[in-house]
CSV table of C-alpha atoms in Angstrom, one decimal:
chain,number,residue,atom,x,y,z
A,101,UNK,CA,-54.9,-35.0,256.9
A,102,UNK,CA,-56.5,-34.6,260.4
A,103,UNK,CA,-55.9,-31.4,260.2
A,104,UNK,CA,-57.7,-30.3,257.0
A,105,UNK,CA,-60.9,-32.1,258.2
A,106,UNK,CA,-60.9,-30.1,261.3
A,107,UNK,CA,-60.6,-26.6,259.0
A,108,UNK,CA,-62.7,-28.2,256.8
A,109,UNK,CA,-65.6,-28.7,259.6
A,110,UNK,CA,-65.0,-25.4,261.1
A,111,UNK,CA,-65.6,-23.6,258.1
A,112,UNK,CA,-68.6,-25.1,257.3
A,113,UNK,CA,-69.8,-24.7,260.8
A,114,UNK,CA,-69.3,-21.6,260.7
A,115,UNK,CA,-70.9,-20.6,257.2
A,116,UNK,CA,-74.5,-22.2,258.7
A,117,UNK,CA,-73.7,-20.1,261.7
A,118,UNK,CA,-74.6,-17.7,259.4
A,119,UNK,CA,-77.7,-17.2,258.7
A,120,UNK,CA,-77.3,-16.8,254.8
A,121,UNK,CA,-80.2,-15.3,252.9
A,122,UNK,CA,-79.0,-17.2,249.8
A,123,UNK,CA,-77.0,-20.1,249.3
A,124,UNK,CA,-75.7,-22.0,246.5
A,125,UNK,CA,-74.8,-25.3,245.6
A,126,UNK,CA,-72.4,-25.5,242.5
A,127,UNK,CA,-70.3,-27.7,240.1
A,128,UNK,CA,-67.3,-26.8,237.7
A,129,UNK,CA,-67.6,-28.3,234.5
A,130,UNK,CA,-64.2,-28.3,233.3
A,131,UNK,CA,-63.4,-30.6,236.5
A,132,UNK,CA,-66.3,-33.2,235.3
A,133,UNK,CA,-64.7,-33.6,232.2
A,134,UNK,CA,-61.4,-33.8,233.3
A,135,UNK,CA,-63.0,-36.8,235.6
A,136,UNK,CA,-62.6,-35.1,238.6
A,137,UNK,CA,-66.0,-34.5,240.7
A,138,UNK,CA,-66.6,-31.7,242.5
A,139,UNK,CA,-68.7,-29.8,244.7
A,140,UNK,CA,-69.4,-26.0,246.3
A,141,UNK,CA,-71.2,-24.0,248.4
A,142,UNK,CA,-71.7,-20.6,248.2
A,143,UNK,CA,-73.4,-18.3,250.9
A,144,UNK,CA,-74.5,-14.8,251.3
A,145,UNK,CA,-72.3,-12.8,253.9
A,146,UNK,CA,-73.1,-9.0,253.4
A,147,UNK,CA,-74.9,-7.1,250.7
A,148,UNK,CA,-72.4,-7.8,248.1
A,149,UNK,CA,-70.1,-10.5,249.9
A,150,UNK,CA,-70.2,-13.9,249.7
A,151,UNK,CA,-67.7,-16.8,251.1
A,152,UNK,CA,-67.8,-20.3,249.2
A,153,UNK,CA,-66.1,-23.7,250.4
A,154,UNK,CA,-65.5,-26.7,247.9
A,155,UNK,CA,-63.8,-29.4,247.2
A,156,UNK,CA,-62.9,-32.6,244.1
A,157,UNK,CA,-61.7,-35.3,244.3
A,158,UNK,CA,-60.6,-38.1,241.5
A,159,UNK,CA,-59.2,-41.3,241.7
A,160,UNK,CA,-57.9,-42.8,238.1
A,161,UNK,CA,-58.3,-39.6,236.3
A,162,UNK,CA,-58.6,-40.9,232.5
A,163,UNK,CA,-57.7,-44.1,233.3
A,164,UNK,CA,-54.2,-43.3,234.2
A,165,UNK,CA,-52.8,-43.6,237.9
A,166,UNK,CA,-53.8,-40.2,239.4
A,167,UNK,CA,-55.4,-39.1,242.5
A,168,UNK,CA,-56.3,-35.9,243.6
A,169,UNK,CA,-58.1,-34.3,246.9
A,170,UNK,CA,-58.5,-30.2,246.6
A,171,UNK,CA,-60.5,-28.2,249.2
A,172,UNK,CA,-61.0,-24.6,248.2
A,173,UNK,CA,-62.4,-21.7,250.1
A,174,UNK,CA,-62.9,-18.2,248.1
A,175,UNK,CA,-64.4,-14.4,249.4
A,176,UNK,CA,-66.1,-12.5,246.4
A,177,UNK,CA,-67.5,-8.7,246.4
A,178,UNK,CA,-70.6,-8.5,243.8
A,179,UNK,CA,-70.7,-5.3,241.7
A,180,UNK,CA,-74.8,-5.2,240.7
A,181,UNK,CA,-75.4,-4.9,244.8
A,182,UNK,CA,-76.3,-8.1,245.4
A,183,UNK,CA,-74.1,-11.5,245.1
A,184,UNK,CA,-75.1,-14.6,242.5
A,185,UNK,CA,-75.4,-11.8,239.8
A,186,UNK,CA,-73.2,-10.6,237.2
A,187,UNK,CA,-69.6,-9.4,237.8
A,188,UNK,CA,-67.7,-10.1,240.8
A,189,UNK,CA,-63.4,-9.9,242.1
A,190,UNK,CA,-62.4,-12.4,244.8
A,191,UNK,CA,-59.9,-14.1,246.2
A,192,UNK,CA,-59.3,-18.1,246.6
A,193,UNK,CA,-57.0,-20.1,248.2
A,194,UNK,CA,-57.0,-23.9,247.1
A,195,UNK,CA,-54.9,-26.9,248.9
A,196,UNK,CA,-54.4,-30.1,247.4
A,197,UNK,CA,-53.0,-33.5,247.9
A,198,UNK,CA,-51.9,-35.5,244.9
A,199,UNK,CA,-50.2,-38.7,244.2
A,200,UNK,CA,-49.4,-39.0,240.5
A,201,UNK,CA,-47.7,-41.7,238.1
A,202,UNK,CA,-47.1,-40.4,234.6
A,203,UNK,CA,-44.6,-42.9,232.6
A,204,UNK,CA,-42.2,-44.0,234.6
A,205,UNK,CA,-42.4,-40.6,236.7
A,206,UNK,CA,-44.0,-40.7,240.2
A,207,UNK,CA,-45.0,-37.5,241.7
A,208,UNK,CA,-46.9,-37.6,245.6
A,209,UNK,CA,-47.0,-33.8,247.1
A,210,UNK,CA,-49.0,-31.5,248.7
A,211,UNK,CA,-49.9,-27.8,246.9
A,212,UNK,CA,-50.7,-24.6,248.0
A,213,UNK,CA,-52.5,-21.8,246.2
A,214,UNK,CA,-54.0,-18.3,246.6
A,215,UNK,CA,-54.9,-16.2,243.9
A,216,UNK,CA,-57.5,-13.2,242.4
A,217,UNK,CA,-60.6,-14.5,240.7
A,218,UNK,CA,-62.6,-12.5,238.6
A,219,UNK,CA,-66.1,-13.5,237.1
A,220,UNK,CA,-69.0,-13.4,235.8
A,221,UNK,CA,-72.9,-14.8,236.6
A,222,UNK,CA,-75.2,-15.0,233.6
A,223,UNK,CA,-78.8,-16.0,235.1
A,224,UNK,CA,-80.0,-19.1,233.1
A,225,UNK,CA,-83.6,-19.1,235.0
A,226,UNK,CA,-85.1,-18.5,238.2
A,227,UNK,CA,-82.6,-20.7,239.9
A,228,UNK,CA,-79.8,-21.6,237.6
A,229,UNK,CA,-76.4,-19.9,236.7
A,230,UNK,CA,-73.8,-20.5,234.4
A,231,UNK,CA,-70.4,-18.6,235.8
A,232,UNK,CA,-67.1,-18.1,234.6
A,233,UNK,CA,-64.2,-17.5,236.4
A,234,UNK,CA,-61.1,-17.1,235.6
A,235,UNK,CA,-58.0,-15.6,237.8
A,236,UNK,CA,-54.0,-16.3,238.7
A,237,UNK,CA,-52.6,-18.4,241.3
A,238,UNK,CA,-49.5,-18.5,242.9
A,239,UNK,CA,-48.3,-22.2,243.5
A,240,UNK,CA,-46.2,-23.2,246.3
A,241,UNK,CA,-45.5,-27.1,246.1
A,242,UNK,CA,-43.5,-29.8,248.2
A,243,UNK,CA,-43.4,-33.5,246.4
A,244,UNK,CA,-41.4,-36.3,245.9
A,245,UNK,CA,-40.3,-37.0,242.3
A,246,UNK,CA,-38.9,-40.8,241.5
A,247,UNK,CA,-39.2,-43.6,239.0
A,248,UNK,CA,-42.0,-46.4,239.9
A,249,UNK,CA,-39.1,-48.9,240.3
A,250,UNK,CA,-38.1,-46.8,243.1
A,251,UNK,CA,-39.5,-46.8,246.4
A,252,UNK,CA,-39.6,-44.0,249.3
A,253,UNK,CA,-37.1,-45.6,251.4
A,254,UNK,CA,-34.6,-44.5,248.5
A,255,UNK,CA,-35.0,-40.7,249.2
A,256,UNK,CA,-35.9,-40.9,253.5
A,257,UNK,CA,-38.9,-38.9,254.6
A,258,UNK,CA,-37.5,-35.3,252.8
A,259,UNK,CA,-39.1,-34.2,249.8
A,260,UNK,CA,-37.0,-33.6,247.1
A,261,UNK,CA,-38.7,-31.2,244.8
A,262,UNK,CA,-40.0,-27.6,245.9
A,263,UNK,CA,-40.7,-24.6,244.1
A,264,UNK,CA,-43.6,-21.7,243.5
A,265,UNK,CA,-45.1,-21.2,240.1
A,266,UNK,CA,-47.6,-18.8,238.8
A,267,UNK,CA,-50.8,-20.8,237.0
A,268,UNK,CA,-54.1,-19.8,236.0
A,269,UNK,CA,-57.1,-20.4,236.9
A,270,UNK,CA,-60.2,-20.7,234.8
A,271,UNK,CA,-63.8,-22.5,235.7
A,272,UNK,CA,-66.9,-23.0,233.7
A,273,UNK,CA,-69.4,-23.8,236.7
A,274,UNK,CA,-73.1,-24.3,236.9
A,275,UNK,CA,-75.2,-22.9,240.1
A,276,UNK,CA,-78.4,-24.0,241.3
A,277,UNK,CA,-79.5,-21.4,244.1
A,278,UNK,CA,-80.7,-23.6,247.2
A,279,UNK,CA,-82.2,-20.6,249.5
């Protein structure tokens, strides 16, 4: 965990390094209804570059037992010449820590994914966006599965489920341009 502060810290440390002529502050929809608050920042990079860093995180999603923690960084080149406008084709990585109880299932793992993103940036007003985004992501997870009667002890410190999966990716965010 100490570990994804530090990145965490160094990548924003090294965004404000930056200088950025623009920088935006976002939120994804589709995570606020799905209880999960979430935050990003965009900032300029190069004429038509931009690097973003984000994160969510939710703690009894619906009601049920579920907790989440996701910190995502993404790179996107801009196709009108300069970024926060129109098109765009990036790349995002996302890693996430979860801890789930669904019925009698209990799932507590850590994911990894990186993916293509693909978008669009329809200007609302002099300062607002609406973007969507959608992409694929390769999943690479490492969790415990058991019953709630169960406890870890049962299974040792090994996790006993692993795999990769290909998922989608699709966001609905609005963008308020701070700089």
């Amino acid at each position: 965990m100490n570990k994804k502060i530090l990145l965490i810290a160094i990548l924003l440390l090294c965004a404000f390094k930056m200088n950025a002529q623009m920088m935006v502050l976002k939120s994804d929809v589709l995570r606020d209804i799905a209880t999960m608050p979430n935050i990003h920042v965009d900032f300029v990079v190069g004429e038509k570059h931009s690097l973003g860093v984000g994160g969510a995180f939710c703690y009894k999603m619906w009601g049920k037992d579920i907790q989440i923690a996701t910190f995502t960084p993404n790179f996107r080149y801009w196709f009108n010449g300069r970024p926060f406008i129109r098109q765009f084709v990036g790349v995002r990585a996302q890693i996430a820590q979860y801890d789930i109880t669904w019925g009698k299932n209990v799932y507590d793992g850590v994911s990894f994914s990186a993916g293509i993103i693909f978008g669009h940036v329809f200007k609302l007003s002099k300062r607002w966006n609406l973007e969507l985004e959608g992409g694929l992501n390769a999943n690479l997870y490492t969790q415990k599965e058991y019953y709630t009667y169960d406890t870890y002890e049962d299974y040792g410190d090994k996790n006993n489920s692993k795999g990769v999966m290909m998922c989608p990716h699709v966001s609905v965010a609005f963008s308020y341009i701070l700089k």
